[in-house]
PDB file of C-alpha atoms in Angstrom:
ATOM      1  CA  MET J 557     -93.812  21.305  24.478  1.00  0.00           C
ATOM      2  CA  GLU J 558     -90.277  22.673  24.321  1.00  0.00           C
ATOM      3  CA  LEU J 559     -87.849  21.496  26.970  1.00  0.00           C
ATOM      4  CA  SER J 560     -87.400  25.012  28.338  1.00  0.00           C
ATOM      5  CA  GLU J 561     -91.175  25.332  28.849  1.00  0.00           C
ATOM      6  CA  LYS J 562     -91.006  22.508  31.406  1.00  0.00           C
ATOM      7  CA  LEU J 563     -88.209  24.142  33.433  1.00  0.00           C
ATOM      8  CA  CYS J 564     -87.866  27.103  35.754  1.00  0.00           C
ATOM      9  CA  LEU J 565     -85.642  28.682  38.356  1.00  0.00           C
ATOM     10  CA  ALA J 566     -86.790  29.180  41.917  1.00  0.00           C
ATOM     11  CA  TYR J 567     -85.399  32.384  43.437  1.00  0.00           C
ATOM     12  CA  ILE J 568     -85.406  32.097  47.237  1.00  0.00           C
ATOM     13  CA  THR J 569     -83.850  34.186  49.991  1.00  0.00           C
ATOM     14  CA  ALA J 570     -82.754  32.944  53.412  1.00  0.00           C
ATOM     15  CA  GLY J 571     -81.642  34.695  56.574  1.00  0.00           C
ATOM     16  CA  SER J 572     -78.338  32.848  56.948  1.00  0.00           C
ATOM     17  CA  LEU J 573     -75.959  30.535  55.113  1.00  0.00           C
ATOM     18  CA  ASP J 574     -76.755  27.715  57.548  1.00  0.00           C
ATOM     19  CA  GLU J 575     -80.484  28.028  56.863  1.00  0.00           C
ATOM     20  CA  ALA J 576     -79.895  28.207  53.096  1.00  0.00           C
ATOM     21  CA  LYS J 577     -77.748  25.051  53.232  1.00  0.00           C
ATOM     22  CA  ILE J 578     -80.409  23.147  55.169  1.00  0.00           C
ATOM     23  CA  ILE J 579     -83.112  24.189  52.704  1.00  0.00           C
ATOM     24  CA  GLY J 580     -80.910  23.587  49.655  1.00  0.00           C
ATOM     25  CA  LYS J 581     -79.802  20.134  50.773  1.00  0.00           C
ATOM     26  CA  ASN J 582     -83.406  19.141  51.491  1.00  0.00           C
ATOM     27  CA  LEU J 583     -84.545  20.307  48.054  1.00  0.00           C
ATOM     28  CA  VAL J 584     -81.789  18.333  46.289  1.00  0.00           C
ATOM     29  CA  GLU J 585     -82.170  15.229  48.484  1.00  0.00           C
ATOM     30  CA  GLN J 586     -85.931  15.158  47.797  1.00  0.00           C
ATOM     31  CA  ASN J 587     -85.267  15.531  44.045  1.00  0.00           C
ATOM     32  CA  LEU J 588     -87.195  18.798  43.970  1.00  0.00           C
ATOM     33  CA  THR J 589     -84.241  20.551  42.307  1.00  0.00           C
ATOM     34  CA  ALA J 590     -81.275  19.468  40.246  1.00  0.00           C
ATOM     35  CA  CYS J 591     -79.016  22.046  41.891  1.00  0.00           C
ATOM     36  CA  VAL J 592     -79.154  24.988  44.299  1.00  0.00           C
ATOM     37  CA  ASN J 593     -76.680  27.878  44.121  1.00  0.00           C
ATOM     38  CA  LEU J 594     -76.075  29.901  47.297  1.00  0.00           C
ATOM     39  CA  ILE J 595     -74.914  33.502  47.016  1.00  0.00           C
ATOM     40  CA  GLU J 596     -73.898  35.088  50.316  1.00  0.00           C
ATOM     41  CA  ASN J 597     -73.826  38.697  51.524  1.00  0.00           C
ATOM     42  CA  MET J 598     -76.811  40.063  49.652  1.00  0.00           C
ATOM     43  CA  THR J 599     -78.203  43.204  51.280  1.00  0.00           C
ATOM     44  CA  SER J 600     -81.988  43.504  51.321  1.00  0.00           C
ATOM     45  CA  ILE J 601     -83.839  46.760  51.973  1.00  0.00           C
ATOM     46  CA  TYR J 602     -87.577  46.380  52.470  1.00  0.00           C
ATOM     47  CA  LYS J 603     -90.604  47.396  54.517  1.00  0.00           C
ATOM     48  CA  TRP J 604     -92.073  44.910  56.963  1.00  0.00           C
ATOM     49  CA  GLU J 605     -95.054  45.895  59.084  1.00  0.00           C
ATOM     50  CA  ASP J 606     -94.605  49.551  57.988  1.00  0.00           C
ATOM     51  CA  LYS J 607     -91.007  49.675  59.196  1.00  0.00           C
ATOM     52  CA  LEU J 608     -87.979  50.161  56.933  1.00  0.00           C
ATOM     53  CA  GLU J 609     -85.640  47.204  57.354  1.00  0.00           C
ATOM     54  CA  GLU J 610     -82.155  46.354  56.092  1.00  0.00           C
ATOM     55  CA  GLY J 611     -80.435  43.023  56.498  1.00  0.00           C
ATOM     56  CA  GLN J 612     -78.015  40.495  55.075  1.00  0.00           C
ATOM     57  CA  GLU J 613     -79.504  37.503  53.306  1.00  0.00           C
ATOM     58  CA  VAL J 614     -78.415  34.579  51.171  1.00  0.00           C
ATOM     59  CA  VAL J 615     -79.810  34.215  47.653  1.00  0.00           C
ATOM     60  CA  MET J 616     -80.745  30.711  46.598  1.00  0.00           C
ATOM     61  CA  ILE J 617     -81.205  29.867  42.926  1.00  0.00           C
ATOM     62  CA  ALA J 618     -82.684  26.429  42.326  1.00  0.00           C
ATOM     63  CA  LYS J 619     -82.936  24.759  38.915  1.00  0.00           C
ATOM     64  CA  THR J 620     -86.120  22.726  38.750  1.00  0.00           C
ATOM     65  CA  ARG J 621     -89.194  21.628  36.819  1.00  0.00           C
ATOM     66  CA  LYS J 622     -92.386  23.671  36.854  1.00  0.00           C
ATOM     67  CA  THR J 623     -94.394  20.648  38.029  1.00  0.00           C
ATOM     68  CA  LEU J 624     -92.254  20.465  41.198  1.00  0.00           C
ATOM     69  CA  MET J 625     -92.838  24.088  42.260  1.00  0.00           C
ATOM     70  CA  PRO J 626     -95.845  23.412  44.553  1.00  0.00           C
ATOM     71  CA  LYS J 627     -93.898  20.781  46.532  1.00  0.00           C
ATOM     72  CA  LEU J 628     -90.776  22.998  46.504  1.00  0.00           C
ATOM     73  CA  ILE J 629     -92.791  25.912  47.938  1.00  0.00           C
ATOM     74  CA  GLU J 630     -94.314  23.637  50.587  1.00  0.00           C
ATOM     75  CA  THR J 631     -90.870  22.321  51.580  1.00  0.00           C
ATOM     76  CA  VAL J 632     -89.250  25.772  51.751  1.00  0.00           C
ATOM     77  CA  ASN J 633     -92.144  27.135  53.815  1.00  0.00           C
ATOM     78  CA  ARG J 634     -91.817  24.222  56.254  1.00  0.00           C
ATOM     79  CA  LEU J 635     -88.050  24.659  56.727  1.00  0.00           C
ATOM     80  CA  HIS J 636     -87.782  28.464  56.539  1.00  0.00           C
ATOM     81  CA  SER J 637     -87.555  30.750  59.569  1.00  0.00           C
ATOM     82  CA  TYR J 638     -89.425  33.662  57.900  1.00  0.00           C
ATOM     83  CA  ASP J 639     -93.174  34.145  58.241  1.00  0.00           C
ATOM     84  CA  CYS J 640     -93.360  34.954  54.527  1.00  0.00           C
ATOM     85  CA  PRO J 641     -90.282  33.664  52.651  1.00  0.00           C
ATOM     86  CA  CYS J 642     -89.443  34.960  49.191  1.00  0.00           C
ATOM     87  CA  ILE J 643     -90.010  32.103  46.736  1.00  0.00           C
ATOM     88  CA  LEU J 644     -90.363  33.153  43.099  1.00  0.00           C
ATOM     89  CA  GLU J 645     -90.696  31.061  39.951  1.00  0.00           C
ATOM     90  CA  LEU J 646     -88.695  32.418  37.019  1.00  0.00           C
ATOM     91  CA  PRO J 647     -89.045  30.934  33.514  1.00  0.00           C
ATOM     92  CA  ILE J 648     -86.129  29.352  31.708  1.00  0.00           C
ATOM     93  CA  GLN J 649     -86.352  30.475  28.097  1.00  0.00           C
ATOM     94  CA  GLY J 650     -83.467  28.439  26.712  1.00  0.00           C
ATOM     95  CA  GLY J 651     -79.908  27.369  27.327  1.00  0.00           C
ATOM     96  CA  ASN J 652     -77.428  24.557  26.845  1.00  0.00           C
ATOM     97  CA  PRO J 653     -79.608  21.592  25.769  1.00  0.00           C
ATOM     98  CA  ASP J 654     -77.387  19.130  27.648  1.00  0.00           C
ATOM     99  CA  PHE J 655     -77.722  21.171  30.847  1.00  0.00           C
ATOM    100  CA  LEU J 656     -81.485  21.539  30.395  1.00  0.00           C
ATOM    101  CA  ASN J 657     -81.767  17.755  30.023  1.00  0.00           C
ATOM    102  CA  TRP J 658     -79.701  17.340  33.207  1.00  0.00           C
ATOM    103  CA  ILE J 659     -82.254  19.446  35.118  1.00  0.00           C
ATOM    104  CA  ILE J 660     -85.011  17.117  33.920  1.00  0.00           C
ATOM    105  CA  GLY J 661     -83.000  14.210  35.341  1.00  0.00           C
TER     106      GLY J 661
END
């Protein structure tokens, strides 16, 4: 199995920077991710319960291993304020081999 086949990114959104920091720190402290990037001031437009919504969110990008995704999802769901948080697994198809090895730990 190629190194990149073992790795993925978790794309997560949070309602505030404080919430994103709490989630991100928990994920890193529990060794569920190697790193979490926080990107502020993202505008989301979506429908929730048949109503058009618009709000500011924080994007979280976590570098992790595919085998850790179930525990990562469980942890984010436990800490998140949303009823249905956005947590997506995105494949890593390649990259700097040294960095990919760092994600593995």
